[in-house]
Short mmCIF file of C-alpha atoms in Angstrom, two decimals:
data_model
loop_
_atom_site.label_atom_id
_atom_site.label_comp_id
_atom_site.label_asym_id
_atom_site.label_seq_id
_atom_site.Cartn_x
_atom_site.Cartn_y
_atom_site.Cartn_z
CA UNK W 11 46.95 -11.91 -34.29
CA UNK W 12 47.27 -11.91 -30.50
CA UNK W 13 47.62 -8.11 -30.47
CA UNK W 14 44.49 -7.74 -32.61
CA UNK W 15 42.57 -10.15 -30.40
CA UNK W 16 43.67 -8.22 -27.33
CA UNK W 17 42.41 -4.95 -28.82
CA UNK W 18 39.07 -6.54 -29.68
CA UNK W 19 38.72 -7.98 -26.18
CA UNK W 20 39.53 -4.65 -24.52
CA UNK W 21 37.11 -2.84 -26.81
CA UNK W 22 34.40 -5.39 -26.05
CA UNK W 23 34.97 -5.00 -22.30
CA UNK W 24 34.81 -1.21 -22.64
CA UNK W 25 31.63 -1.41 -24.73
CA UNK W 26 29.96 -3.67 -22.18
CA UNK W 27 30.98 -1.36 -19.32
CA UNK W 28 29.65 1.70 -21.17
CA UNK W 29 26.34 -0.04 -21.87
CA UNK W 30 26.01 -0.95 -18.19
CA UNK W 31 26.77 2.61 -17.10
CA UNK W 32 24.26 4.04 -19.55
CA UNK W 33 21.64 1.48 -18.52
CA UNK W 34 22.15 2.34 -14.87
CA UNK W 35 21.37 6.01 -15.52
CA UNK W 36 18.36 5.24 -17.72
CA UNK W 37 16.91 2.61 -15.34
CA UNK W 38 17.32 4.97 -12.37
CA UNK W 39 15.55 7.77 -14.27
CA UNK W 40 12.69 5.80 -15.82
CA UNK W 41 12.41 2.38 -14.19
CA UNK W 42 13.06 -1.06 -15.64
CA UNK W 43 9.61 -1.57 -17.12
CA UNK W 44 9.72 1.74 -19.00
CA UNK W 45 13.07 1.44 -20.78
CA UNK W 46 13.78 0.16 -24.29
CA UNK W 47 16.96 -1.22 -25.80
CA UNK W 48 17.00 1.74 -28.18
CA UNK W 49 17.06 4.20 -25.27
CA UNK W 50 20.03 2.46 -23.70
CA UNK W 51 21.89 2.32 -27.00
CA UNK W 52 21.25 6.01 -27.57
CA UNK W 53 22.44 6.91 -24.06
CA UNK W 54 25.61 4.84 -24.52
CA UNK W 55 26.25 5.97 -28.10
CA UNK W 56 26.14 2.47 -29.57
CA UNK W 57 24.08 0.59 -32.13
CA UNK W 58 21.69 -2.27 -31.44
CA UNK W 59 24.37 -4.55 -32.88
CA UNK W 60 26.76 -3.52 -30.09
CA UNK W 61 24.03 -4.21 -27.57
CA UNK W 62 23.29 -7.71 -28.88
CA UNK W 63 26.96 -8.57 -29.08
CA UNK W 64 27.05 -8.20 -25.29
CA UNK W 65 23.54 -9.01 -24.06
CA UNK W 66 20.80 -11.22 -25.41
CA UNK W 67 18.00 -9.14 -23.89
CA UNK W 68 17.15 -6.18 -21.70
CA UNK W 69 16.48 -8.65 -18.90
CA UNK W 70 20.02 -10.04 -19.13
CA UNK W 71 21.51 -6.53 -19.06
CA UNK W 72 19.42 -5.59 -16.03
CA UNK W 73 20.51 -8.76 -14.27
CA UNK W 74 24.19 -8.09 -15.05
CA UNK W 75 23.84 -4.51 -13.84
CA UNK W 76 22.36 -5.59 -10.54
CA UNK W 77 25.04 -8.24 -10.00
CA UNK W 78 27.85 -5.76 -10.71
CA UNK W 79 26.56 -3.11 -8.33
CA UNK W 80 25.49 -5.51 -5.56
CA UNK W 81 28.89 -7.22 -5.53
CA UNK W 82 30.66 -3.84 -5.43
CA UNK W 83 28.61 -2.74 -2.42
CA UNK W 84 29.22 -6.07 -0.64
CA UNK W 85 32.97 -5.53 -1.14
CA UNK W 86 32.73 -1.96 0.14
CA UNK W 87 30.87 -3.07 3.26
CA UNK W 88 33.43 -5.82 3.89
CA UNK W 89 36.24 -3.30 3.49
CA UNK W 90 34.60 -0.81 5.84
CA UNK W 91 34.17 -3.48 8.51
CA UNK W 92 37.72 -4.79 8.15
CA UNK W 93 39.47 -1.57 9.16
CA UNK W 94 39.45 -2.25 12.92
CA UNK W 95 41.72 -4.70 14.67
CA UNK W 96 40.46 -7.84 16.43
CA UNK W 97 38.04 -5.66 18.41
CA UNK W 98 35.31 -3.65 16.77
CA UNK W 99 34.77 0.06 17.29
CA UNK W 100 31.03 -0.13 16.64
CA UNK W 101 30.24 3.60 16.21
CA UNK W 102 33.23 4.09 13.90
CA UNK W 103 32.35 0.98 11.88
CA UNK W 104 28.72 2.13 11.65
CA UNK W 105 29.90 5.50 10.32
CA UNK W 106 31.99 3.84 7.62
CA UNK W 107 29.27 1.39 6.58
CA UNK W 108 26.50 3.98 6.39
CA UNK W 109 28.70 6.23 4.28
CA UNK W 110 29.15 3.35 1.82
CA UNK W 111 25.50 2.30 1.74
CA UNK W 112 23.84 5.69 1.43
CA UNK W 113 25.87 7.53 -1.18
CA UNK W 114 23.81 6.64 -4.23
CA UNK W 115 20.05 7.17 -4.40
CA UNK W 116 20.05 6.03 -8.05
CA UNK W 117 21.32 2.64 -6.92
CA UNK W 118 18.43 2.40 -4.45
CA UNK W 119 15.96 3.06 -7.26
CA UNK W 120 17.49 0.34 -9.44
CA UNK W 121 17.72 -2.06 -6.49
CA UNK W 122 14.05 -1.51 -5.67
CA UNK W 123 13.10 -2.16 -9.30
CA UNK W 124 15.07 -5.39 -9.16
CA UNK W 125 13.40 -6.39 -5.90
CA UNK W 126 9.93 -5.96 -7.42
CA UNK W 127 11.04 -7.87 -10.51
CA UNK W 128 12.45 -10.68 -8.35
CA UNK W 129 9.26 -10.93 -6.33
CA UNK W 130 7.47 -12.08 -9.50
CA UNK W 131 10.19 -14.44 -10.76
CA UNK W 132 11.41 -17.27 -8.48
CA UNK W 133 14.67 -17.74 -10.42
CA UNK W 134 15.57 -14.06 -10.09
CA UNK W 135 14.47 -14.13 -6.43
CA UNK W 136 16.95 -16.93 -5.70
CA UNK W 137 19.81 -14.87 -7.10
CA UNK W 138 18.74 -11.80 -5.13
CA UNK W 139 18.57 -13.88 -1.96
CA UNK W 140 22.09 -15.17 -2.64
CA UNK W 141 23.43 -11.61 -2.95
CA UNK W 142 21.69 -10.55 0.25
CA UNK W 143 23.04 -13.64 2.03
CA UNK W 144 26.59 -12.71 0.96
CA UNK W 145 26.14 -9.20 2.32
CA UNK W 146 24.80 -10.54 5.62
CA UNK W 147 27.62 -13.08 5.68
CA UNK W 148 30.25 -10.34 5.42
CA UNK W 149 28.65 -8.51 8.35
CA UNK W 150 28.20 -11.66 10.45
CA UNK W 151 31.79 -12.73 9.82
CA UNK W 152 33.14 -9.41 11.06
CA UNK W 153 30.92 -9.47 14.13
CA UNK W 154 32.00 -13.05 14.87
CA UNK W 155 35.68 -12.07 14.73
CA UNK W 156 35.00 -9.30 17.24
CA UNK W 157 33.31 -11.58 19.80
CA UNK W 158 35.20 -11.57 23.05
CA UNK W 159 36.17 -7.95 22.37
CA UNK W 160 32.74 -6.49 21.63
CA UNK W 161 29.55 -7.78 23.23
CA UNK W 162 26.35 -7.87 21.17
CA UNK W 163 22.90 -7.42 22.76
CA UNK W 164 21.62 -10.86 23.78
CA UNK W 165 18.22 -10.20 22.20
CA UNK W 166 19.78 -10.51 18.73
CA UNK W 167 20.89 -14.07 19.43
CA UNK W 168 24.03 -14.82 17.43
CA UNK W 169 26.05 -12.85 14.87
CA UNK W 170 23.81 -14.06 12.04
CA UNK W 171 20.81 -12.59 13.84
CA UNK W 172 22.67 -9.31 14.28
CA UNK W 173 23.53 -9.26 10.57
CA UNK W 174 19.86 -9.80 9.67
CA UNK W 175 18.94 -6.88 11.93
CA UNK W 176 21.52 -4.63 10.25
CA UNK W 177 20.20 -5.39 6.77
CA UNK W 178 16.58 -4.96 7.92
CA UNK W 179 17.41 -1.54 9.36
CA UNK W 180 19.08 -0.56 6.10
CA UNK W 181 16.05 -1.70 4.08
CA UNK W 182 13.67 0.34 6.22
CA UNK W 183 15.71 3.53 6.22
CA UNK W 184 16.40 3.43 2.49
CA UNK W 185 12.69 2.98 1.74
CA UNK W 186 12.07 6.26 3.56
CA UNK W 187 14.98 7.86 1.71
CA UNK W 188 13.44 7.00 -1.65
CA UNK W 189 10.32 8.91 -0.66
CA UNK W 190 11.63 11.97 1.18
CA UNK W 191 15.04 12.28 -0.56
CA UNK W 192 16.58 13.46 2.70
CA UNK W 193 20.02 11.87 2.56
CA UNK W 194 21.40 13.51 5.69
CA UNK W 195 18.41 12.45 7.81
CA UNK W 196 18.63 8.91 6.43
CA UNK W 197 22.33 8.67 7.23
CA UNK W 198 21.79 9.99 10.77
CA UNK W 199 18.80 7.73 11.41
CA UNK W 200 20.57 4.62 10.14
CA UNK W 201 23.61 5.36 12.30
CA UNK W 202 21.36 5.69 15.34
CA UNK W 203 19.50 2.47 14.55
CA UNK W 204 22.65 0.42 13.96
CA UNK W 205 24.37 1.79 17.05
CA UNK W 206 21.30 0.92 19.14
CA UNK W 207 21.16 -2.56 17.59
CA UNK W 208 24.84 -3.43 18.02
CA UNK W 209 25.54 -1.82 21.41
CA UNK W 210 23.57 -0.89 24.50
CA UNK W 211 22.30 2.12 22.51
CA UNK W 212 24.62 4.70 24.00
CA UNK W 213 27.17 4.61 21.19
CA UNK W 214 29.84 3.09 23.42
CA UNK W 215 30.63 -0.63 23.06
CA UNK W 216 30.22 -2.59 26.29
CA UNK W 217 33.88 -3.63 26.49
CA UNK W 218 35.02 0.00 26.50
CA UNK W 219 33.00 0.82 29.62
CA UNK W 220 34.51 -1.83 31.87
#
């Protein structure tokens, strides 16, 4: 009985993952408001019964998809920032973070859909704000651990202010990326913005010059 239950659980987990992957591709191609449950089932190769055994609605699936991807990116950013020692090599850290954040234009399309959806639903907005706060928190925590080794521009205030500036720069650059589809320009521009924000703008942290 335990073996059978284990097989069912693994199959259910795999089915859910496949539905999420299929939904991601369909949402990125068509947009949340233009997708039906049938289209997702067809893309995943499952019946409506398989869908409803995992999700109660398209809204729930979309929410689960956003949570999965947002948490993955937050982990990737944290990992990229954690590779230095107690100091922080800002240009190198910026390179790693921008590589993580700008690899997937489809994710940006889905994220933008979710942002618009959240703007019209206060409950969804609260969850989106929580995810964004966690991302900023990971950045602020790393910057705080580097204080004393790496000086931040005084205009940003504290590490939380610097983290807000980093996320704002990312939001602006990725909006442009969605329109012009120029990934290399977006990556270069974001690196320049973040380096200017987190150092004196020259690409060399203050502590390395003294």
